[in-house]
Amino acid sequence: MAVDKRTEMIIQEIVRRINRTDDRLRILEQRIKVMDSSLSSLEASSIKQTNELKDKSLAIEAKIKIMSEKLDKIENLVEKLNENLKNYAKRSDIKEIEEMFSLLNPIKNEFVTRKELLEILREEKT
């Protein structure tokens, strides 16, 4: 009986240790499941953000392309305007023409005929 009691105590100790090990194993399995779930969630979030960034990048590239095309059109228009401006008179040219007209304007200036000039010169001599 002493051997049976001792054997029984050994068996109980073994069962207790096995139960404790089983509990530890169950806790570790739960932690692994939680970590696996967190990792899956993190991967899904990362994939979603990557896709969103790709979409935004494509949208930005499209906008840049459109802006580049518009800028090219504007540059072409500016070149055409500059070419057209060469055909127009400058302010200094217009001033010069105005001065020429004012010199030749009979209303502002008095012109004399040849006869009148000769007559004035004769009068001054005498």
Short mmCIF file of C-alpha atoms in Angstrom, two decimals:
data_model
loop_
_atom_site.label_atom_id
_atom_site.label_comp_id
_atom_site.label_asym_id
_atom_site.label_seq_id
_atom_site.Cartn_x
_atom_site.Cartn_y
_atom_site.Cartn_z
CA MET A 1 0.00 0.00 0.00
CA ALA A 2 2.85 2.33 0.66
CA VAL A 3 4.06 1.74 -2.85
CA ASP A 4 0.56 2.30 -4.16
CA LYS A 5 0.25 5.52 -2.21
CA ARG A 6 3.63 6.66 -3.41
CA THR A 7 2.78 5.72 -6.97
CA GLU A 8 -0.51 7.51 -6.63
CA MET A 9 1.26 10.68 -5.40
CA ILE A 10 3.73 10.47 -8.28
CA ILE A 11 0.86 10.07 -10.75
CA GLN A 12 -0.97 13.02 -9.19
CA GLU A 13 2.19 15.17 -9.42
CA ILE A 14 2.65 14.16 -13.05
CA VAL A 15 -1.03 14.96 -13.81
CA ARG A 16 -0.70 18.32 -12.03
CA ARG A 17 2.44 19.21 -14.01
CA ILE A 18 0.79 18.10 -17.25
CA ASN A 19 -2.26 20.27 -16.46
CA ARG A 20 -0.02 23.25 -15.68
CA THR A 21 1.89 22.71 -18.92
CA ASP A 22 -1.40 22.36 -20.77
CA ASP A 23 -2.61 25.68 -19.30
CA ARG A 24 0.64 27.39 -20.31
CA LEU A 25 0.34 25.95 -23.79
CA ARG A 26 -3.27 27.18 -24.09
CA ILE A 27 -2.20 30.70 -22.98
CA LEU A 28 0.62 30.69 -25.54
CA GLU A 29 -1.78 29.56 -28.28
CA GLN A 30 -4.15 32.42 -27.38
CA ARG A 31 -1.30 34.94 -27.52
CA ILE A 32 -0.23 33.58 -30.90
CA LYS A 33 -3.82 33.92 -32.19
CA VAL A 34 -3.99 37.53 -30.95
CA MET A 35 -0.62 38.31 -32.54
CA ASP A 36 -1.67 36.62 -35.78
CA SER A 37 -4.89 38.63 -35.82
CA SER A 38 -2.98 41.86 -35.18
CA LEU A 39 -0.50 41.00 -37.91
CA SER A 40 -3.30 40.27 -40.38
CA SER A 41 -4.98 43.55 -39.51
CA LEU A 42 -1.69 45.40 -39.91
CA GLU A 43 -1.06 43.76 -43.29
CA ALA A 44 -4.56 44.65 -44.51
CA SER A 45 -4.14 48.23 -43.34
CA SER A 46 -0.74 48.45 -45.00
CA ILE A 47 -2.08 47.10 -48.29
CA LYS A 48 -5.01 49.52 -48.16
CA GLN A 49 -2.71 52.50 -47.53
CA THR A 50 -0.36 51.39 -50.31
CA ASN A 51 -3.26 51.19 -52.75
CA GLU A 52 -4.55 54.60 -51.67
CA LEU A 53 -1.08 56.09 -52.14
CA LYS A 54 -0.83 54.54 -55.60
CA ASP A 55 -4.22 56.01 -56.54
CA LYS A 56 -3.25 59.44 -55.23
CA SER A 57 0.06 59.23 -57.05
CA LEU A 58 -1.69 58.40 -60.32
CA ALA A 59 -4.13 61.28 -59.81
CA ILE A 60 -1.26 63.68 -59.13
CA GLU A 61 0.59 62.46 -62.22
CA ALA A 62 -2.53 63.02 -64.33
CA LYS A 63 -2.94 66.55 -62.94
CA ILE A 64 0.73 67.31 -63.60
CA LYS A 65 0.35 66.09 -67.17
CA ILE A 66 -2.71 68.31 -67.70
CA MET A 67 -0.92 71.29 -66.16
CA SER A 68 2.12 70.64 -68.36
CA GLU A 69 -0.07 70.59 -71.46
CA LYS A 70 -1.75 73.84 -70.39
CA LEU A 71 1.64 75.41 -69.73
CA ASP A 72 2.81 74.40 -73.22
CA LYS A 73 -0.30 76.04 -74.70
CA ILE A 74 0.32 79.20 -72.71
CA GLU A 75 3.95 79.31 -73.85
CA ASN A 76 2.83 78.95 -77.46
CA LEU A 77 0.29 81.76 -77.02
CA VAL A 78 2.92 84.01 -75.47
CA GLU A 79 5.26 83.33 -78.39
CA LYS A 80 2.49 84.18 -80.86
CA LEU A 81 1.69 87.36 -78.93
CA ASN A 82 5.34 88.38 -79.00
CA GLU A 83 5.46 87.78 -82.74
CA ASN A 84 2.29 89.83 -83.22
CA LEU A 85 3.64 92.63 -81.05
CA LYS A 86 6.52 93.04 -83.48
CA ASN A 87 3.97 94.08 -86.11
CA TYR A 88 2.53 96.89 -83.98
CA ALA A 89 4.01 100.35 -83.65
CA LYS A 90 5.83 101.19 -80.47
CA ARG A 91 4.94 104.17 -78.35
CA SER A 92 8.14 105.94 -79.40
CA ASP A 93 7.26 105.37 -83.07
CA ILE A 94 3.83 106.88 -82.57
CA LYS A 95 5.32 109.88 -80.75
CA GLU A 96 7.74 110.43 -83.63
CA ILE A 97 4.91 110.29 -86.17
CA GLU A 98 2.86 112.72 -84.05
CA GLU A 99 5.79 115.13 -83.99
CA MET A 100 6.15 114.90 -87.75
CA PHE A 101 2.46 115.61 -88.23
CA SER A 102 2.60 118.51 -85.84
CA LEU A 103 5.47 120.00 -87.84
CA LEU A 104 3.52 119.66 -91.04
CA ASN A 105 0.20 120.80 -89.59
CA PRO A 106 -0.76 124.08 -91.27
CA ILE A 107 -3.14 125.00 -88.47
CA LYS A 108 -0.44 125.04 -85.80
CA ASN A 109 2.41 126.30 -87.97
CA GLU A 110 2.47 129.19 -90.35
CA PHE A 111 3.82 128.48 -93.77
CA VAL A 112 4.79 131.20 -96.18
CA THR A 113 4.80 131.09 -99.89
CA ARG A 114 7.85 131.98 -101.92
CA LYS A 115 6.36 135.30 -102.89
CA GLU A 116 5.63 136.16 -99.28
CA LEU A 117 9.16 135.24 -98.26
CA LEU A 118 10.70 137.39 -100.97
CA GLU A 119 8.48 140.27 -100.00
CA ILE A 120 9.43 139.99 -96.33
CA LEU A 121 13.11 139.85 -97.23
CA ARG A 122 12.78 143.02 -99.41
CA GLU A 123 11.07 144.83 -96.62
CA GLU A 124 13.82 143.95 -94.19
CA LYS A 125 16.51 145.16 -96.58
CA THR A 126 14.96 148.54 -96.89
#
